[in-house]
PDB file of C-alpha atoms and ligand atoms in Angstrom:
ATOM      1  CA  UNK O  27     145.411 -13.899-135.793  1.00 88.00           C
ATOM      2  CA  UNK O  28     143.172 -10.872-136.283  1.00 95.00           C
ATOM      3  CA  UNK O  29     139.923 -11.237-138.233  1.00 98.00           C
ATOM      4  CA  UNK O  30     137.904  -8.398-139.706  1.00 98.00           C
ATOM      5  CA  UNK O  31     134.395  -8.708-141.116  1.00 98.00           C
ATOM      6  CA  UNK O  32     133.797  -6.283-143.983  1.00 98.00           C
ATOM      7  CA  UNK O  33     130.270  -4.891-144.383  1.00 98.00           C
ATOM      8  CA  UNK O  34     128.980  -2.371-146.876  1.00 96.00           C
ATOM      9  CA  UNK O  35     129.723   1.276-146.062  1.00 96.00           C
ATOM     10  CA  UNK O  36     126.040   2.211-146.232  1.00 96.00           C
ATOM     11  CA  UNK O  37     124.701  -0.857-144.434  1.00 94.00           C
ATOM     12  CA  UNK O  38     121.137  -0.502-143.180  1.00 92.00           C
ATOM     13  CA  UNK O  39     119.409  -3.787-144.079  1.00 89.00           C
ATOM     14  CA  UNK O  40     118.676  -5.602-140.797  1.00 91.00           C
ATOM     15  CA  UNK O  41     119.549  -8.995-142.287  1.00 91.00           C
ATOM     16  CA  UNK O  42     122.995  -7.734-143.326  1.00 92.00           C
ATOM     17  CA  UNK O  43     123.669  -6.312-139.861  1.00 95.00           C
ATOM     18  CA  UNK O  44     122.486  -9.538-138.204  1.00 96.00           C
ATOM     19  CA  UNK O  45     124.592 -11.705-140.553  1.00 97.00           C
ATOM     20  CA  UNK O  46     127.809  -9.868-139.645  1.00 98.00           C
ATOM     21  CA  UNK O  47     126.947  -9.925-135.928  1.00 98.00           C
ATOM     22  CA  UNK O  48     126.314 -13.705-135.979  1.00 98.00           C
ATOM     23  CA  UNK O  49     129.645 -14.447-137.670  1.00 98.00           C
ATOM     24  CA  UNK O  50     131.414 -12.101-135.235  1.00 98.00           C
ATOM     25  CA  UNK O  51     129.733 -13.850-132.300  1.00 98.00           C
ATOM     26  CA  UNK O  52     130.772 -17.312-133.441  1.00 98.00           C
ATOM     27  CA  UNK O  53     134.363 -16.288-134.259  1.00 97.00           C
ATOM     28  CA  UNK O  54     134.614 -14.705-130.795  1.00 97.00           C
ATOM     29  CA  UNK O  55     133.317 -17.890-129.157  1.00 96.00           C
ATOM     30  CA  UNK O  56     136.266 -19.668-130.781  1.00 92.00           C
ATOM     31  CA  UNK O  57     138.569 -17.177-129.068  1.00 93.00           C
ATOM     32  CA  UNK O  58     139.311 -15.132-132.201  1.00 95.00           C
ATOM     33  CA  UNK O  59     140.228 -11.438-132.155  1.00 97.00           C
ATOM     34  CA  UNK O  60     137.529 -10.061-134.493  1.00 98.00           C
ATOM     35  CA  UNK O  61     135.884  -6.793-135.404  1.00 97.00           C
ATOM     36  CA  UNK O  62     133.302  -5.585-137.943  1.00 98.00           C
ATOM     37  CA  UNK O  63     134.562  -2.845-140.278  1.00 98.00           C
ATOM     38  CA  UNK O  64     132.727  -0.768-142.863  1.00 97.00           C
ATOM     39  CA  UNK O  65     134.028  -0.788-146.403  1.00 97.00           C
ATOM     40  CA  UNK O  66     135.454   2.731-146.266  1.00 96.00           C
ATOM     41  CA  UNK O  67     139.131   3.528-146.953  1.00 95.00           C
ATOM     42  CA  UNK O  68     140.207  -0.065-146.388  1.00 97.00           C
ATOM     43  CA  UNK O  69     142.885   0.379-149.033  1.00 97.00           C
ATOM     44  CA  UNK O  70     144.249   3.027-151.387  1.00 97.00           C
ATOM     45  CA  UNK O  71     146.892   3.505-154.068  1.00 97.00           C
ATOM     46  CA  UNK O  72     149.835   5.584-152.816  1.00 97.00           C
ATOM     47  CA  UNK O  73     152.847   6.360-154.994  1.00 97.00           C
ATOM     48  CA  UNK O  74     151.922   3.520-157.326  1.00 97.00           C
ATOM     49  CA  UNK O  75     151.598   0.948-154.526  1.00 96.00           C
ATOM     50  CA  UNK O  76     148.430  -0.506-153.034  1.00 97.00           C
ATOM     51  CA  UNK O  77     148.415  -0.035-149.281  1.00 96.00           C
ATOM     52  CA  UNK O  78     145.881  -1.484-146.885  1.00 95.00           C
ATOM     53  CA  UNK O  79     144.541  -0.051-143.659  1.00 91.00           C
ATOM     54  CA  UNK O  80     143.705  -3.553-142.439  1.00 91.00           C
ATOM     55  CA  UNK O  81     145.715  -6.617-141.583  1.00 91.00           C
ATOM     56  CA  UNK O  82     144.815 -10.207-140.742  1.00 94.00           C
ATOM     57  CA  UNK O  83     142.098 -12.281-142.371  1.00 97.00           C
ATOM     58  CA  UNK O  84     138.992 -10.702-143.922  1.00 98.00           C
ATOM     59  CA  UNK O  85     135.481 -12.128-143.989  1.00 98.00           C
ATOM     60  CA  UNK O  86     134.142 -10.136-146.896  1.00 98.00           C
ATOM     61  CA  UNK O  87     130.362  -9.726-146.646  1.00 97.00           C
ATOM     62  CA  UNK O  88     130.206  -6.877-149.150  1.00 96.00           C
ATOM     63  CA  UNK O  89     130.194  -7.290-152.941  1.00 94.00           C
ATOM     64  CA  UNK O  90     132.655  -4.452-153.569  1.00 95.00           C
ATOM     65  CA  UNK O  91     135.077  -6.070-156.007  1.00 95.00           C
ATOM     66  CA  UNK O  92     137.409  -3.061-155.994  1.00 96.00           C
ATOM     67  CA  UNK O  93     138.005  -3.193-152.240  1.00 97.00           C
ATOM     68  CA  UNK O  94     138.288  -6.992-152.309  1.00 98.00           C
ATOM     69  CA  UNK O  95     140.899  -6.927-155.101  1.00 98.00           C
ATOM     70  CA  UNK O  96     142.918  -4.221-153.322  1.00 98.00           C
ATOM     71  CA  UNK O  97     142.934  -6.069-149.989  1.00 98.00           C
ATOM     72  CA  UNK O  98     144.048  -9.275-151.687  1.00 98.00           C
ATOM     73  CA  UNK O  99     146.814  -7.381-153.521  1.00 97.00           C
ATOM     74  CA  UNK O 100     148.178  -6.530-150.078  1.00 96.00           C
ATOM     75  CA  UNK O 101     148.385 -10.219-149.230  1.00 96.00           C
ATOM     76  CA  UNK O 102     145.213 -10.338-147.146  1.00 97.00           C
ATOM     77  CA  UNK O 103     143.304 -13.625-147.293  1.00 97.00           C
ATOM     78  CA  UNK O 104     139.582 -13.088-147.912  1.00 98.00           C
ATOM     79  CA  UNK O 105     136.563 -15.340-147.379  1.00 98.00           C
ATOM     80  CA  UNK O 106     135.167 -15.398-150.085  1.00 98.00           C
ATOM     81  CA  UNK O 107     137.941 -14.448-152.500  1.00 98.00           C
ATOM     82  CA  UNK O 108     137.610 -11.396-154.744  1.00 98.00           C
ATOM     83  CA  UNK O 109     137.461 -13.599-157.883  1.00 98.00           C
ATOM     84  CA  UNK O 110     134.656 -15.737-156.440  1.00 98.00           C
ATOM     85  CA  UNK O 111     132.668 -12.669-155.358  1.00 98.00           C
ATOM     86  CA  UNK O 112     133.052 -11.102-158.818  1.00 98.00           C
ATOM     87  CA  UNK O 113     131.769 -14.132-160.695  1.00 98.00           C
ATOM     88  CA  UNK O 114     128.788 -14.594-158.355  1.00 97.00           C
ATOM     89  CA  UNK O 115     127.908 -10.912-158.323  1.00 96.00           C
ATOM     90  CA  UNK O 116     127.236 -10.956-162.077  1.00 97.00           C
ATOM     91  CA  UNK O 117     124.576 -13.628-162.675  1.00 98.00           C
ATOM     92  CA  UNK O 118     125.445 -13.994-166.363  1.00 98.00           C
ATOM     93  CA  UNK O 119     129.156 -14.534-165.546  1.00 98.00           C
ATOM     94  CA  UNK O 120     128.043 -17.194-163.045  1.00 98.00           C
ATOM     95  CA  UNK O 121     126.063 -19.012-165.754  1.00 98.00           C
ATOM     96  CA  UNK O 122     129.011 -18.887-168.146  1.00 98.00           C
ATOM     97  CA  UNK O 123     131.362 -20.361-165.519  1.00 98.00           C
ATOM     98  CA  UNK O 124     128.871 -23.094-164.602  1.00 98.00           C
ATOM     99  CA  UNK O 125     128.174 -24.006-168.233  1.00 98.00           C
ATOM    100  CA  UNK O 126     131.901 -24.292-168.907  1.00 98.00           C
ATOM    101  CA  UNK O 127     132.070 -26.898-166.151  1.00 98.00           C
ATOM    102  CA  UNK O 128     129.129 -29.109-166.999  1.00 97.00           C
ATOM    103  CA  UNK O 129     126.727 -27.757-164.395  1.00 98.00           C
ATOM    104  CA  UNK O 130     123.137 -27.462-165.670  1.00 98.00           C
ATOM    105  CA  UNK O 131     121.718 -23.935-165.714  1.00 98.00           C
ATOM    106  CA  UNK O 132     118.534 -22.662-167.388  1.00 98.00           C
ATOM    107  CA  UNK O 133     118.998 -21.667-171.058  1.00 98.00           C
ATOM    108  CA  UNK O 134     120.044 -17.999-171.253  1.00 98.00           C
ATOM    109  CA  UNK O 135     120.134 -15.261-173.908  1.00 98.00           C
ATOM    110  CA  UNK O 136     122.253 -12.229-173.019  1.00 98.00           C
ATOM    111  CA  UNK O 137     121.075  -8.723-173.884  1.00 98.00           C
ATOM    112  CA  UNK O 138     123.755  -6.691-175.685  1.00 97.00           C
ATOM    113  CA  UNK O 139     125.075  -3.652-173.819  1.00 96.00           C
ATOM    114  CA  UNK O 140     123.386  -0.420-174.826  1.00 97.00           C
ATOM    115  CA  UNK O 141     124.942   3.016-174.318  1.00 97.00           C
ATOM    116  CA  UNK O 142     122.197   5.326-175.627  1.00 97.00           C
ATOM    117  CA  UNK O 143     118.985   6.236-173.798  1.00 96.00           C
ATOM    118  CA  UNK O 144     117.333   7.052-177.139  1.00 97.00           C
ATOM    119  CA  UNK O 145     118.314   3.766-178.855  1.00 97.00           C
ATOM    120  CA  UNK O 146     115.547   1.723-180.477  1.00 97.00           C
ATOM    121  CA  UNK O 147     115.261  -1.696-178.872  1.00 96.00           C
ATOM    122  CA  UNK O 148     116.329  -4.658-180.999  1.00 97.00           C
ATOM    123  CA  UNK O 149     113.417  -6.661-182.462  1.00 97.00           C
ATOM    124  CA  UNK O 150     116.016  -9.260-183.447  1.00 98.00           C
ATOM    125  CA  UNK O 151     116.789  -9.744-179.770  1.00 98.00           C
ATOM    126  CA  UNK O 152     113.092 -10.031-178.878  1.00 98.00           C
ATOM    127  CA  UNK O 153     112.609 -12.619-181.667  1.00 98.00           C
ATOM    128  CA  UNK O 154     115.610 -14.581-180.439  1.00 98.00           C
ATOM    129  CA  UNK O 155     114.429 -14.587-176.804  1.00 98.00           C
ATOM    130  CA  UNK O 156     111.010 -15.973-177.792  1.00 98.00           C
ATOM    131  CA  UNK O 157     112.462 -18.493-180.248  1.00 98.00           C
ATOM    132  CA  UNK O 158     115.170 -19.841-177.931  1.00 98.00           C
ATOM    133  CA  UNK O 159     113.460 -19.591-174.542  1.00 98.00           C
ATOM    134  CA  UNK O 160     109.688 -19.665-175.290  1.00 98.00           C
ATOM    135  CA  UNK O 161     107.055 -17.830-173.235  1.00 98.00           C
ATOM    136  CA  UNK O 162     106.720 -16.931-170.448  1.00 98.00           C
ATOM    137  CA  UNK O 163     110.349 -15.951-169.976  1.00 98.00           C
ATOM    138  CA  UNK O 164     112.353 -14.679-167.010  1.00 98.00           C
ATOM    139  CA  UNK O 165     114.342 -11.432-167.338  1.00 98.00           C
ATOM    140  CA  UNK O 166     117.106 -10.612-164.873  1.00 98.00           C
ATOM    141  CA  UNK O 167     119.461  -7.773-164.242  1.00 98.00           C
ATOM    142  CA  UNK O 168     123.014  -9.137-164.015  1.00 98.00           C
ATOM    143  CA  UNK O 169     123.438  -7.495-160.605  1.00 96.00           C
ATOM    144  CA  UNK O 170     120.646  -7.828-158.108  1.00 91.00           C
ATOM    145  CA  UNK O 171     119.466  -9.795-155.130  1.00 91.00           C
ATOM    146  CA  UNK O 172     116.440 -10.593-152.938  1.00 93.00           C
ATOM    147  CA  UNK O 173     114.352 -11.050-156.071  1.00 94.00           C
ATOM    148  CA  UNK O 174     114.427  -7.310-156.850  1.00 94.00           C
ATOM    149  CA  UNK O 175     115.904  -7.538-160.361  1.00 96.00           C
ATOM    150  CA  UNK O 176     113.924 -10.576-161.550  1.00 98.00           C
ATOM    151  CA  UNK O 177     110.784 -10.315-163.733  1.00 98.00           C
ATOM    152  CA  UNK O 178     108.405 -12.753-165.423  1.00 98.00           C
ATOM    153  CA  UNK O 179     107.384 -11.665-168.934  1.00 98.00           C
ATOM    154  CA  UNK O 180     104.360 -13.327-170.485  1.00 98.00           C
ATOM    155  CA  UNK O 181     104.267 -12.044-174.062  1.00 98.00           C
ATOM    156  CA  UNK O 182     106.140 -10.111-176.732  1.00 98.00           C
ATOM    157  CA  UNK O 183     104.794  -6.748-175.594  1.00 98.00           C
ATOM    158  CA  UNK O 184     106.039  -7.321-172.052  1.00 98.00           C
ATOM    159  CA  UNK O 185     109.507  -8.226-173.364  1.00 98.00           C
ATOM    160  CA  UNK O 186     109.597  -5.080-175.515  1.00 98.00           C
ATOM    161  CA  UNK O 187     108.500  -2.968-172.552  1.00 98.00           C
ATOM    162  CA  UNK O 188     111.108  -4.585-170.293  1.00 98.00           C
ATOM    163  CA  UNK O 189     113.805  -4.064-172.930  1.00 98.00           C
ATOM    164  CA  UNK O 190     112.880  -0.362-173.301  1.00 97.00           C
ATOM    165  CA  UNK O 191     113.069   0.192-169.539  1.00 97.00           C
ATOM    166  CA  UNK O 192     116.227  -1.825-168.924  1.00 98.00           C
ATOM    167  CA  UNK O 193     118.352  -1.451-172.057  1.00 97.00           C
ATOM    168  CA  UNK O 194     120.954   0.655-170.214  1.00 98.00           C
ATOM    169  CA  UNK O 195     121.292  -1.906-167.394  1.00 97.00           C
ATOM    170  CA  UNK O 196     123.254  -5.163-167.935  1.00 98.00           C
ATOM    171  CA  UNK O 197     120.603  -7.907-168.088  1.00 98.00           C
ATOM    172  CA  UNK O 198     119.695 -11.220-169.696  1.00 98.00           C
ATOM    173  CA  UNK O 199     116.790 -13.562-170.397  1.00 98.00           C
ATOM    174  CA  UNK O 200     116.339 -17.022-168.969  1.00 98.00           C
ATOM    175  CA  UNK O 201     114.087 -19.989-169.690  1.00 98.00           C
ATOM    176  CA  UNK O 202     111.269 -20.280-167.161  1.00 98.00           C
ATOM    177  CA  UNK O 203     111.770 -23.515-165.194  1.00 98.00           C
ATOM    178  CA  UNK O 204     109.058 -25.415-163.342  1.00 96.00           C
ATOM    179  CA  UNK O 205     105.778 -23.934-162.199  1.00 92.00           C
ATOM    180  CA  UNK O 206     107.189 -20.840-160.451  1.00 95.00           C
ATOM    181  CA  UNK O 207     107.267 -19.778-156.806  1.00 97.00           C
ATOM    182  CA  UNK O 208     109.478 -22.671-155.718  1.00 97.00           C
ATOM    183  CA  UNK O 209     113.165 -23.446-155.405  1.00 98.00           C
ATOM    184  CA  UNK O 210     115.680 -25.076-153.078  1.00 98.00           C
ATOM    185  CA  UNK O 211     118.276 -22.971-151.266  1.00 98.00           C
ATOM    186  CA  UNK O 212     121.363 -25.000-150.444  1.00 98.00           C
ATOM    187  CA  UNK O 213     124.136 -23.818-148.098  1.00 98.00           C
ATOM    188  CA  UNK O 214     127.676 -25.057-148.815  1.00 98.00           C
ATOM    189  CA  UNK O 215     130.751 -24.250-146.696  1.00 98.00           C
ATOM    190  CA  UNK O 216     134.307 -25.191-147.679  1.00 98.00           C
ATOM    191  CA  UNK O 217     132.958 -27.258-150.576  1.00 98.00           C
ATOM    192  CA  UNK O 218     130.803 -29.397-148.239  1.00 98.00           C
ATOM    193  CA  UNK O 219     127.019 -29.482-148.113  1.00 98.00           C
ATOM    194  CA  UNK O 220     125.590 -28.018-144.877  1.00 98.00           C
ATOM    195  CA  UNK O 221     121.789 -27.870-145.186  1.00 98.00           C
ATOM    196  CA  UNK O 222     118.929 -27.187-147.605  1.00 98.00           C
ATOM    197  CA  UNK O 223     115.649 -25.329-147.443  1.00 98.00           C
ATOM    198  CA  UNK O 224     112.688 -25.541-149.818  1.00 98.00           C
ATOM    199  CA  UNK O 225     111.243 -22.081-150.480  1.00 97.00           C
ATOM    200  CA  UNK O 226     107.660 -21.696-151.658  1.00 97.00           C
ATOM    201  CA  UNK O 227     105.828 -18.495-152.510  1.00 98.00           C
ATOM    202  CA  UNK O 228     102.138 -18.794-153.299  1.00 97.00           C
ATOM    203  CA  UNK O 229     101.823 -15.135-154.334  1.00 96.00           C
ATOM    204  CA  UNK O 230     104.806 -14.591-156.636  1.00 97.00           C
ATOM    205  CA  UNK O 231     106.965 -16.659-159.008  1.00 97.00           C
ATOM    206  CA  UNK O 232     109.992 -15.508-156.973  1.00 98.00           C
ATOM    207  CA  UNK O 233     110.452 -17.704-153.911  1.00 97.00           C
ATOM    208  CA  UNK O 234     112.783 -15.315-152.072  1.00 95.00           C
ATOM    209  CA  UNK O 235     111.899 -14.929-148.379  1.00 92.00           C
ATOM    210  CA  UNK O 236     112.092 -11.145-148.960  1.00 91.00           C
ATOM    211  CA  UNK O 237     109.332 -11.502-151.618  1.00 94.00           C
ATOM    212  CA  UNK O 238     107.047 -13.416-149.255  1.00 94.00           C
ATOM    213  CA  UNK O 239     108.449 -16.943-149.730  1.00 95.00           C
ATOM    214  CA  UNK O 240     108.324 -19.480-146.892  1.00 95.00           C
ATOM    215  CA  UNK O 241     111.167 -21.831-146.075  1.00 96.00           C
ATOM    216  CA  UNK O 242     110.980 -25.440-144.877  1.00 97.00           C
ATOM    217  CA  UNK O 243     113.756 -27.877-144.142  1.00 98.00           C
ATOM    218  CA  UNK O 244     114.553 -29.998-147.201  1.00 98.00           C
ATOM    219  CA  UNK O 245     116.187 -33.415-147.036  1.00 96.00           C
ATOM    220  CA  UNK O 246     118.780 -33.218-149.780  1.00 98.00           C
ATOM    221  CA  UNK O 247     119.487 -36.379-151.766  1.00 98.00           C
ATOM    222  CA  UNK O 248     122.956 -37.330-152.938  1.00 98.00           C
ATOM    223  CA  UNK O 249     122.360 -35.919-156.450  1.00 98.00           C
ATOM    224  CA  UNK O 250     121.484 -32.459-155.050  1.00 98.00           C
ATOM    225  CA  UNK O 251     124.433 -32.536-152.652  1.00 98.00           C
ATOM    226  CA  UNK O 252     126.808 -33.497-155.480  1.00 98.00           C
ATOM    227  CA  UNK O 253     125.439 -30.759-157.758  1.00 98.00           C
ATOM    228  CA  UNK O 254     125.847 -28.067-155.103  1.00 98.00           C
ATOM    229  CA  UNK O 255     129.248 -29.161-153.838  1.00 98.00           C
ATOM    230  CA  UNK O 256     130.523 -29.221-157.428  1.00 98.00           C
ATOM    231  CA  UNK O 257     129.023 -25.775-158.054  1.00 98.00           C
ATOM    232  CA  UNK O 258     130.765 -24.272-155.031  1.00 98.00           C
ATOM    233  CA  UNK O 259     134.088 -25.845-156.044  1.00 98.00           C
ATOM    234  CA  UNK O 260     133.840 -24.680-159.661  1.00 98.00           C
ATOM    235  CA  UNK O 261     133.344 -21.116-158.392  1.00 98.00           C
ATOM    236  CA  UNK O 262     136.004 -21.508-155.633  1.00 98.00           C
ATOM    237  CA  UNK O 263     133.583 -20.393-152.934  1.00 98.00           C
ATOM    238  CA  UNK O 264     134.307 -20.820-149.224  1.00 98.00           C
ATOM    239  CA  UNK O 265     130.699 -20.035-148.346  1.00 98.00           C
ATOM    240  CA  UNK O 266     127.624 -19.840-150.558  1.00 98.00           C
ATOM    241  CA  UNK O 267     123.889 -20.252-150.894  1.00 98.00           C
ATOM    242  CA  UNK O 268     122.862 -21.941-154.152  1.00 98.00           C
ATOM    243  CA  UNK O 269     119.356 -21.570-155.602  1.00 98.00           C
ATOM    244  CA  UNK O 270     118.245 -24.718-157.427  1.00 98.00           C
ATOM    245  CA  UNK O 271     115.221 -24.949-159.747  1.00 98.00           C
ATOM    246  CA  UNK O 272     113.470 -28.200-160.689  1.00 98.00           C
ATOM    247  CA  UNK O 273     111.512 -28.729-163.914  1.00 98.00           C
ATOM    248  CA  UNK O 274     108.393 -30.893-164.447  1.00 96.00           C
ATOM    249  CA  UNK O 275     110.614 -33.904-165.232  1.00 97.00           C
ATOM    250  CA  UNK O 276     112.573 -33.510-161.987  1.00 97.00           C
ATOM    251  CA  UNK O 277     115.705 -32.206-163.736  1.00 98.00           C
ATOM    252  CA  UNK O 278     117.609 -29.687-161.630  1.00 98.00           C
ATOM    253  CA  UNK O 279     119.233 -26.434-162.694  1.00 98.00           C
ATOM    254  CA  UNK O 280     121.415 -23.988-160.782  1.00 98.00           C
ATOM    255  CA  UNK O 281     119.423 -20.754-160.867  1.00 98.00           C
ATOM    256  CA  UNK O 282     122.007 -18.550-159.194  1.00 97.00           C
ATOM    257  CA  UNK O 283     124.786 -18.644-156.622  1.00 98.00           C
ATOM    258  CA  UNK O 284     125.007 -16.174-153.727  1.00 97.00           C
ATOM    259  CA  UNK O 285     128.507 -15.605-152.347  1.00 97.00           C
ATOM    260  CA  UNK O 286     126.951 -13.843-149.390  1.00 94.00           C
ATOM    261  CA  UNK O 287     123.617 -15.620-148.855  1.00 96.00           C
ATOM    262  CA  UNK O 288     121.687 -14.603-145.748  1.00 95.00           C
ATOM    263  CA  UNK O 289     121.520 -17.628-143.473  1.00 96.00           C
ATOM    264  CA  UNK O 290     119.057 -16.622-140.715  1.00 95.00           C
ATOM    265  CA  UNK O 291     116.059 -18.386-142.279  1.00 95.00           C
ATOM    266  CA  UNK O 292     118.052 -21.507-143.183  1.00 96.00           C
ATOM    267  CA  UNK O 293     119.434 -21.645-139.617  1.00 97.00           C
ATOM    268  CA  UNK O 294     115.916 -21.364-138.243  1.00 96.00           C
ATOM    269  CA  UNK O 295     114.183 -23.958-140.405  1.00 97.00           C
ATOM    270  CA  UNK O 296     117.063 -26.447-140.593  1.00 98.00           C
ATOM    271  CA  UNK O 297     118.162 -26.092-136.965  1.00 98.00           C
ATOM    272  CA  UNK O 298     121.804 -25.745-138.047  1.00 98.00           C
ATOM    273  CA  UNK O 299     124.226 -23.146-136.667  1.00 98.00           C
ATOM    274  CA  UNK O 300     125.542 -21.961-140.023  1.00 98.00           C
ATOM    275  CA  UNK O 301     127.507 -19.018-138.579  1.00 98.00           C
ATOM    276  CA  UNK O 302     129.358 -21.436-136.286  1.00 98.00           C
ATOM    277  CA  UNK O 303     130.169 -23.799-139.143  1.00 98.00           C
ATOM    278  CA  UNK O 304     131.527 -20.912-141.234  1.00 98.00           C
ATOM    279  CA  UNK O 305     133.563 -19.548-138.293  1.00 97.00           C
ATOM    280  CA  UNK O 306     135.016 -23.009-137.621  1.00 97.00           C
ATOM    281  CA  UNK O 307     135.908 -23.445-141.287  1.00 97.00           C
ATOM    282  CA  UNK O 308     137.679 -20.060-141.387  1.00 97.00           C
ATOM    283  CA  UNK O 309     139.638 -20.765-138.212  1.00 96.00           C
ATOM    284  CA  UNK O 310     140.560 -24.259-139.392  1.00 94.00           C
ATOM    285  CA  UNK O 311     142.112 -22.696-142.508  1.00 91.00           C
ATOM    286  CA  UNK O 312     144.479 -20.508-140.444  1.00 76.00           C
ATOM    287  CA  UNK O 313     147.563 -22.395-141.518  1.00 53.00           C
ATOM    288  CA  UNK O 314     146.251 -23.629-144.850  1.00 54.00           C
TER     289      UNK O 314
HETATM  290  N1  LIG P  14     114.520 -19.278-164.703  1.00 85.98           N
HETATM  291  C1  LIG P  14     113.648 -19.272-163.697  1.00 85.98           C
HETATM  292  N2  LIG P  14     112.518 -20.040-163.751  1.00 85.98           N
HETATM  293  C2  LIG P  14     111.630 -20.035-162.730  1.00 85.98           C
HETATM  294  N3  LIG P  14     111.772 -19.293-161.617  1.00 85.98           N
HETATM  295  C3  LIG P  14     112.874 -18.510-161.501  1.00 85.98           C
HETATM  296  C4  LIG P  14     113.862 -18.468-162.543  1.00 85.98           C
HETATM  297  N4  LIG P  14     114.826 -17.621-162.168  1.00 85.98           N
HETATM  298  C5  LIG P  14     114.471 -17.154-160.961  1.00 85.98           C
HETATM  299  N5  LIG P  14     113.308 -17.686-160.543  1.00 85.98           N
HETATM  300  C6  LIG P  14     112.647 -17.414-159.252  1.00 85.98           C
HETATM  301  O1  LIG P  14     112.997 -16.103-158.854  1.00 85.98           O
HETATM  302  C7  LIG P  14     113.780 -16.129-157.649  1.00 85.98           C
HETATM  303  C8  LIG P  14     114.835 -15.051-157.703  1.00 85.98           C
HETATM  304  O2  LIG P  14     115.729 -15.288-158.770  1.00 85.98           O
HETATM  305  P1  LIG P  14     117.307 -15.276-158.553  1.00 85.98           P
HETATM  306  O3  LIG P  14     117.954 -15.490-159.875  1.00 85.98           O
HETATM  307  O4  LIG P  14     117.664 -16.220-157.467  1.00 85.98           O
HETATM  308  O5  LIG P  14     117.572 -13.772-158.130  1.00 85.98           O
HETATM  309  P2  LIG P  14     117.940 -13.074-156.729  1.00 85.98           P
HETATM  310  O6  LIG P  14     119.420 -12.884-156.770  1.00 85.98           O
HETATM  311  O7  LIG P  14     117.241 -11.787-156.756  1.00 85.98           O
HETATM  312  O8  LIG P  14     117.523 -14.010-155.620  1.00 85.98           O
HETATM  313  C9  LIG P  14     114.299 -17.541-157.566  1.00 85.98           C
HETATM  314  O9  LIG P  14     114.575 -17.912-156.227  1.00 85.98           O
HETATM  315  C10 LIG P  14     113.169 -18.365-158.173  1.00 85.98           C
HETATM  316  O10 LIG P  14     112.136 -18.583-157.228  1.00 85.98           O
HETATM  317 MG1  LIG P  15     118.243 -15.983-155.438  1.00 85.98          MG
END
């Protein structure tokens, strides 16, 4: 069986390069024929038929839903699947899917799509955000990672300013949970809990490692494991990193789900070979 690891065509982030190399290394150790390919011309439509330039099994580390859908149309099995990647890529779609399946997520208010740069922002929306979510409130772009598209807004003026600057970008508002700067990142492979890391950032409400957060091994209890395994199953993910927030009463909420979570820091602090576990899972599914 041939395996190909798909990375973004314009890859330059060191963590992305390292992630692909680690999975390649572990698949090779298991004797697999594997190569890393960039997401360029992997498939095309020719005479009304989708044709693929690749064959075998794909480990899809990009978020390009078009390429993923086309490869799957050609009968190629992908880890994760195109549908799972699509739902995780759009944070609001993730929250809808989780809410439909009884998984607690922070309260959310979506921002309506806006097509005009000169449109006045909606005061009705601003009222609704404050009424339903209270202050401060978290604003997020639907697409974004590493904490880049996540903002904390403290008053009405900051919401109005955010809305003016982001009205053309799909985004939503979310209830602020806990005290900020802390969450738990949980890695799940094949629907089974692997390890967890507590992330703390003393300088920012975003606990992402890329925003200065620090990770420590976290001993997950059965309730956390159950929540995260259920989350990964609801979203049909083969591999994921789930961010979990905890409020003052100890109630947990799924903050977001990453179909392509970087695992270097979790491997380091938890002492678990995550790349190996993922490679073994993929190989074990060969005849599934
Ligand atoms: N509703 C929230 N309440 C409190 N903190 C939050 C909330 N949403 C996000 N955060 C903080 O911001 C970080 C980044 O948000 P997240 O939705 O995971 O976006 P990203 O995809 O950029 O990682 C989280 O890890 C958490 O520390
Ligand atoms: Mg996150």
